[in-house]
Amino acid sequence: MGSDYKYMFGIVGAGAWGTALSIAMHNTGHGSTVLWAYEQETAENIHSLRENKAFLPNVRIPDTVHAVSSFEPLSAAKIIFLVVPAQHVRNICQELAPYIRPNAPVIIASKGIELTTNKLMSEVAAEILPENPIYILSGPSFASEVARAAPSALTLASEHDAETIASIISSPTFRIYTTDDIIGAQIGGAVKNVLAIACGIVAGRRFGENARAALITRGLAEINRLGNALGARVETLMGLSGIGDIVLTCSSTQSRNMSLGFALGSGKSLKEILASGNHVTEGIATSKSALGLARRHGIEMPVVNAVDMILRHEVSIDDCINSLLSRPLKNETV
């Protein structure tokens, strides 16, 4: 690291995942990190208490992590992580642009598809930060497990030198594999949040493990169709950022998306569920934006459509389930 860089890493977003990444970067041993928080109170708590009580409680944050609520310190960071809700990526990039160096790698750890344009996060960032090499970090990674250094493996995707950046951000318990399939690395991570809501609904309705396994499999077929239309490679969708992330997120109510689905399946309203927490559930927006992409490319995504109907159009869960179960039988691979 050159002497003109005060920080090796700059992390934009101090939610659970951003905070966990700041701890993971400390474990690489490559230098200090500046962690930007939207809420000044969050930055002050991390600074004084060495804990993010709002988003990642009971986890100590190392002294090498410096919490701020201003963008200016990020200009002294060599590598930038973007870890904000997907629907805020565009606005944050616009605000951040004057403060980061044109050659600084930007690693997007946000999972979603922009609602207003149906663009992937890499496309959004590249529009606003054309001189910054863009990377995608995705894979099965609950923040609490990464924060306590439980073994995790993720995919880093880029059309640039992913191997060099992967070697910098990896540690023995935070293993980073690489690909140049930047589209494939994003499709699985985005749409799996919608599948997790569906799996949560199935669990909340007590339909059993057979139904959940079938739902995951048919949902993966939808992801494959969309990925193929966008130019993704099937091996990426079968990797950590695809099926790996799907298995994790669709199997545990530790996932915010599956937890929301479980509450819906148990009879709670969406308004009631959202009022009870302060965490973003990315699958809500992604259900609509993924459908927008699917329609643009003439692709059927019945599971994603059912989730969107439940979330956005207040169609009853039972009616959506009956609609899925009454679809015509066909060849599985079509």
GROMACS .gro file of N, CA, C and O in nm, residues 25-75:
model
  204
   25MET      N    1  -1.200  -0.782   0.662
   25MET     CA    2  -1.084  -0.715   0.606
   25MET      C    3  -0.975  -0.694   0.712
   25MET      O    4  -0.856  -0.701   0.681
   26HIS      N    5  -1.015  -0.672   0.835
   26HIS     CA    6  -0.916  -0.668   0.943
   26HIS      C    7  -0.840  -0.800   0.950
   26HIS      O    8  -0.717  -0.802   0.969
   27ASN      N    9  -0.913  -0.910   0.930
   27ASN     CA   10  -0.850  -1.043   0.941
   27ASN      C   11  -0.754  -1.074   0.827
   27ASN      O   12  -0.677  -1.170   0.834
   28THR      N   13  -0.757  -0.994   0.719
   28THR     CA   14  -0.660  -1.015   0.611
   28THR      C   15  -0.521  -0.967   0.650
   28THR      O   16  -0.422  -1.007   0.589
   29GLY      N   17  -0.516  -0.877   0.747
   29GLY     CA   18  -0.386  -0.825   0.791
   29GLY      C   19  -0.325  -0.723   0.697
   29GLY      O   20  -0.206  -0.691   0.707
   30HIS      N   21  -0.405  -0.666   0.606
   30HIS     CA   22  -0.350  -0.576   0.504
   30HIS      C   23  -0.360  -0.428   0.541
   30HIS      O   24  -0.321  -0.343   0.461
   31GLY      N   25  -0.412  -0.396   0.655
   31GLY     CA   26  -0.418  -0.255   0.692
   31GLY      C   27  -0.553  -0.215   0.745
   31GLY      O   28  -0.643  -0.297   0.761
   32SER      N   29  -0.570  -0.085   0.772
   32SER     CA   30  -0.689  -0.037   0.838
   32SER      C   31  -0.802  -0.012   0.738
   32SER      O   32  -0.782  -0.006   0.617
   33THR      N   33  -0.923   0.006   0.794
   33THR     CA   34  -1.044   0.020   0.715
   33THR      C   35  -1.122   0.141   0.762
   33THR      O   36  -1.133   0.166   0.883
   34VAL      N   37  -1.179   0.217   0.669
   34VAL     CA   38  -1.273   0.321   0.704
   34VAL      C   39  -1.413   0.270   0.668
   34VAL      O   40  -1.436   0.222   0.557
   35LEU      N   41  -1.504   0.277   0.764
   35LEU     CA   42  -1.639   0.224   0.749
   35LEU      C   43  -1.738   0.341   0.754
   35LEU      O   44  -1.753   0.406   0.859
   36TRP      N   45  -1.804   0.367   0.640
   36TRP     CA   46  -1.900   0.478   0.633
   36TRP      C   47  -2.039   0.431   0.673
   36TRP      O   48  -2.090   0.332   0.623
   37ALA      N   49  -2.098   0.506   0.768
   37ALA     CA   50  -2.234   0.478   0.814
   37ALA      C   51  -2.325   0.593   0.776
   37ALA      O   52  -2.289   0.711   0.792
   38TYR      N   53  -2.444   0.561   0.727
   38TYR     CA   54  -2.542   0.664   0.693
   38TYR      C   55  -2.587   0.739   0.818
   38TYR      O   56  -2.602   0.861   0.818
   39GLU      N   57  -2.606   0.665   0.927
   39GLU     CA   58  -2.650   0.725   1.051
   39GLU      C   59  -2.528   0.768   1.133
   39GLU      O   60  -2.442   0.685   1.165
   40GLN      N   61  -2.522   0.893   1.172
   40GLN     CA   62  -2.410   0.940   1.254
   40GLN      C   63  -2.404   0.865   1.387
   40GLN      O   64  -2.296   0.835   1.438
   41GLU      N   65  -2.521   0.831   1.441
   41GLU     CA   66  -2.526   0.759   1.568
   41GLU      C   67  -2.458   0.623   1.556
   41GLU      O   68  -2.388   0.579   1.648
   42THR      N   69  -2.476   0.555   1.441
   42THR     CA   70  -2.411   0.426   1.421
   42THR      C   71  -2.260   0.442   1.420
   42THR      O   72  -2.187   0.364   1.484
   43ALA      N   73  -2.211   0.544   1.350
   43ALA     CA   74  -2.066   0.569   1.346
   43ALA      C   75  -2.012   0.599   1.485
   43ALA      O   76  -1.905   0.549   1.524
   44GLU      N   77  -2.085   0.677   1.561
   44GLU     CA   78  -2.040   0.713   1.696
   44GLU      C   79  -2.038   0.591   1.788
   44GLU      O   80  -1.947   0.575   1.870
   45ASN      N   81  -2.140   0.505   1.776
   45ASN     CA   82  -2.143   0.384   1.859
   45ASN      C   83  -2.027   0.292   1.828
   45ASN      O   84  -1.964   0.236   1.918
   46ILE      N   85  -1.999   0.276   1.698
   46ILE     CA   86  -1.886   0.190   1.661
   46ILE      C   87  -1.756   0.249   1.714
   46ILE      O   88  -1.671   0.176   1.767
   47HIS      N   89  -1.742   0.381   1.703
   47HIS     CA   90  -1.619   0.446   1.750
   47HIS      C   91  -1.601   0.432   1.900
   47HIS      O   92  -1.491   0.402   1.948
   48SER      N   93  -1.709   0.451   1.975
   48SER     CA   94  -1.696   0.454   2.122
   48SER      C   95  -1.713   0.317   2.186
   48SER      O   96  -1.646   0.285   2.286
   49LEU      N   97  -1.801   0.234   2.132
   49LEU     CA   98  -1.833   0.106   2.194
   49LEU      C   99  -1.767  -0.013   2.126
   49LEU      O  100  -1.769  -0.124   2.180
   50ARG      N  101  -1.711   0.010   2.006
   50ARG     CA  102  -1.655  -0.098   1.923
   50ARG      C  103  -1.759  -0.206   1.897
   50ARG      O  104  -1.731  -0.326   1.896
   51GLU      N  105  -1.881  -0.163   1.872
   51GLU     CA  106  -1.992  -0.254   1.844
   51GLU      C  107  -2.097  -0.180   1.762
   51GLU      O  108  -2.120  -0.062   1.783
   52ASN      N  109  -2.158  -0.250   1.668
   52ASN     CA  110  -2.270  -0.195   1.590
   52ASN      C  111  -2.399  -0.251   1.650
   52ASN      O  112  -2.451  -0.352   1.605
   53LYS      N  113  -2.449  -0.183   1.751
   53LYS     CA  114  -2.562  -0.235   1.827
   53LYS      C  115  -2.688  -0.247   1.742
   53LYS      O  116  -2.771  -0.336   1.763
   54ALA      N  117  -2.703  -0.159   1.646
   54ALA     CA  118  -2.827  -0.157   1.567
   54ALA      C  119  -2.832  -0.272   1.466
   54ALA      O  120  -2.939  -0.329   1.443
   55PHE      N  121  -2.719  -0.308   1.407
   55PHE     CA  122  -2.722  -0.401   1.294
   55PHE      C  123  -2.643  -0.531   1.314
   55PHE      O  124  -2.672  -0.630   1.249
   56LEU      N  125  -2.543  -0.529   1.402
   56LEU     CA  126  -2.466  -0.650   1.427
   56LEU      C  127  -2.424  -0.652   1.574
   56LEU      O  128  -2.306  -0.637   1.609
   57PRO      N  129  -2.521  -0.671   1.664
   57PRO     CA  130  -2.491  -0.662   1.808
   57PRO      C  131  -2.406  -0.778   1.857
   57PRO      O  132  -2.401  -0.884   1.795
   58ASN      N  133  -2.340  -0.753   1.969
   58ASN     CA  134  -2.262  -0.856   2.040
   58ASN      C  135  -2.143  -0.908   1.960
   58ASN      O  136  -2.096  -1.020   1.982
   59VAL      N  137  -2.093  -0.826   1.869
   59VAL     CA  138  -1.973  -0.861   1.792
   59VAL      C  139  -1.876  -0.745   1.805
   59VAL      O  140  -1.910  -0.630   1.772
   60ARG      N  141  -1.754  -0.774   1.853
   60ARG     CA  142  -1.656  -0.666   1.869
   60ARG      C  143  -1.595  -0.627   1.735
   60ARG      O  144  -1.557  -0.712   1.656
   61ILE      N  145  -1.586  -0.497   1.712
   61ILE     CA  146  -1.528  -0.443   1.590
   61ILE      C  147  -1.385  -0.398   1.621
   61ILE      O  148  -1.363  -0.321   1.714
   62PRO      N  149  -1.288  -0.446   1.546
   62PRO     CA  150  -1.147  -0.416   1.578
   62PRO      C  151  -1.115  -0.267   1.574
   62PRO      O  152  -1.183  -0.189   1.505
   63ASP      N  153  -1.009  -0.229   1.645
   63ASP     CA  154  -0.968  -0.090   1.649
   63ASP      C  155  -0.916  -0.041   1.514
   63ASP      O  156  -0.905   0.081   1.492
   64THR      N  157  -0.882  -0.132   1.423
   64THR     CA  158  -0.834  -0.092   1.290
   64THR      C  159  -0.947  -0.043   1.200
   64THR      O  160  -0.922   0.004   1.090
   65VAL      N  161  -1.072  -0.058   1.247
   65VAL     CA  162  -1.189  -0.011   1.171
   65VAL      C  163  -1.229   0.127   1.223
   65VAL      O  164  -1.261   0.142   1.341
   66HIS      N  165  -1.227   0.225   1.135
   66HIS     CA  166  -1.257   0.363   1.174
   66HIS      C  167  -1.392   0.403   1.115
   66HIS      O  168  -1.406   0.416   0.993
   67ALA      N  169  -1.491   0.423   1.201
   67ALA     CA  170  -1.626   0.454   1.156
   67ALA      C  171  -1.644   0.603   1.136
   67ALA      O  172  -1.602   0.684   1.219
   68VAL      N  173  -1.706   0.639   1.024
   68VAL     CA  174  -1.729   0.781   0.991
   68VAL      C  175  -1.869   0.795   0.933
   68VAL      O  176  -1.934   0.698   0.894
   69SER      N  177  -1.917   0.918   0.925
   69SER     CA  178  -2.045   0.946   0.860
   69SER      C  179  -2.029   1.050   0.750
   69SER      O  180  -2.126   1.109   0.703
   70SER      N  181  -1.904   1.070   0.708
   70SER     CA  182  -1.872   1.161   0.598
   70SER      C  183  -1.802   1.082   0.487
   70SER      O  184  -1.727   0.988   0.515
   71PHE      N  185  -1.826   1.120   0.362
   71PHE     CA  186  -1.763   1.051   0.249
   71PHE      C  187  -1.616   1.086   0.234
   71PHE      O  188  -1.539   1.011   0.175
   72GLU      N  189  -1.574   1.200   0.283
   72GLU     CA  190  -1.440   1.250   0.255
   72GLU      C  191  -1.328   1.152   0.290
   72GLU      O  192  -1.233   1.135   0.212
   73PRO      N  193  -1.332   1.084   0.406
   73PRO     CA  194  -1.223   0.991   0.438
   73PRO      C  195  -1.207   0.877   0.338
   73PRO      O  196  -1.100   0.815   0.330
   74LEU      N  197  -1.311   0.848   0.260
   74LEU     CA  198  -1.302   0.739   0.162
   74LEU      C  199  -1.203   0.770   0.051
   74LEU      O  200  -1.157   0.679  -0.019
   75SER      N  201  -1.168   0.897   0.034
   75SER     CA  202  -1.070   0.934  -0.068
   75SER      C  203  -0.932   0.882  -0.034
   75SER      O  204  -0.844   0.876  -0.121
   0.00000   0.00000   0.00000
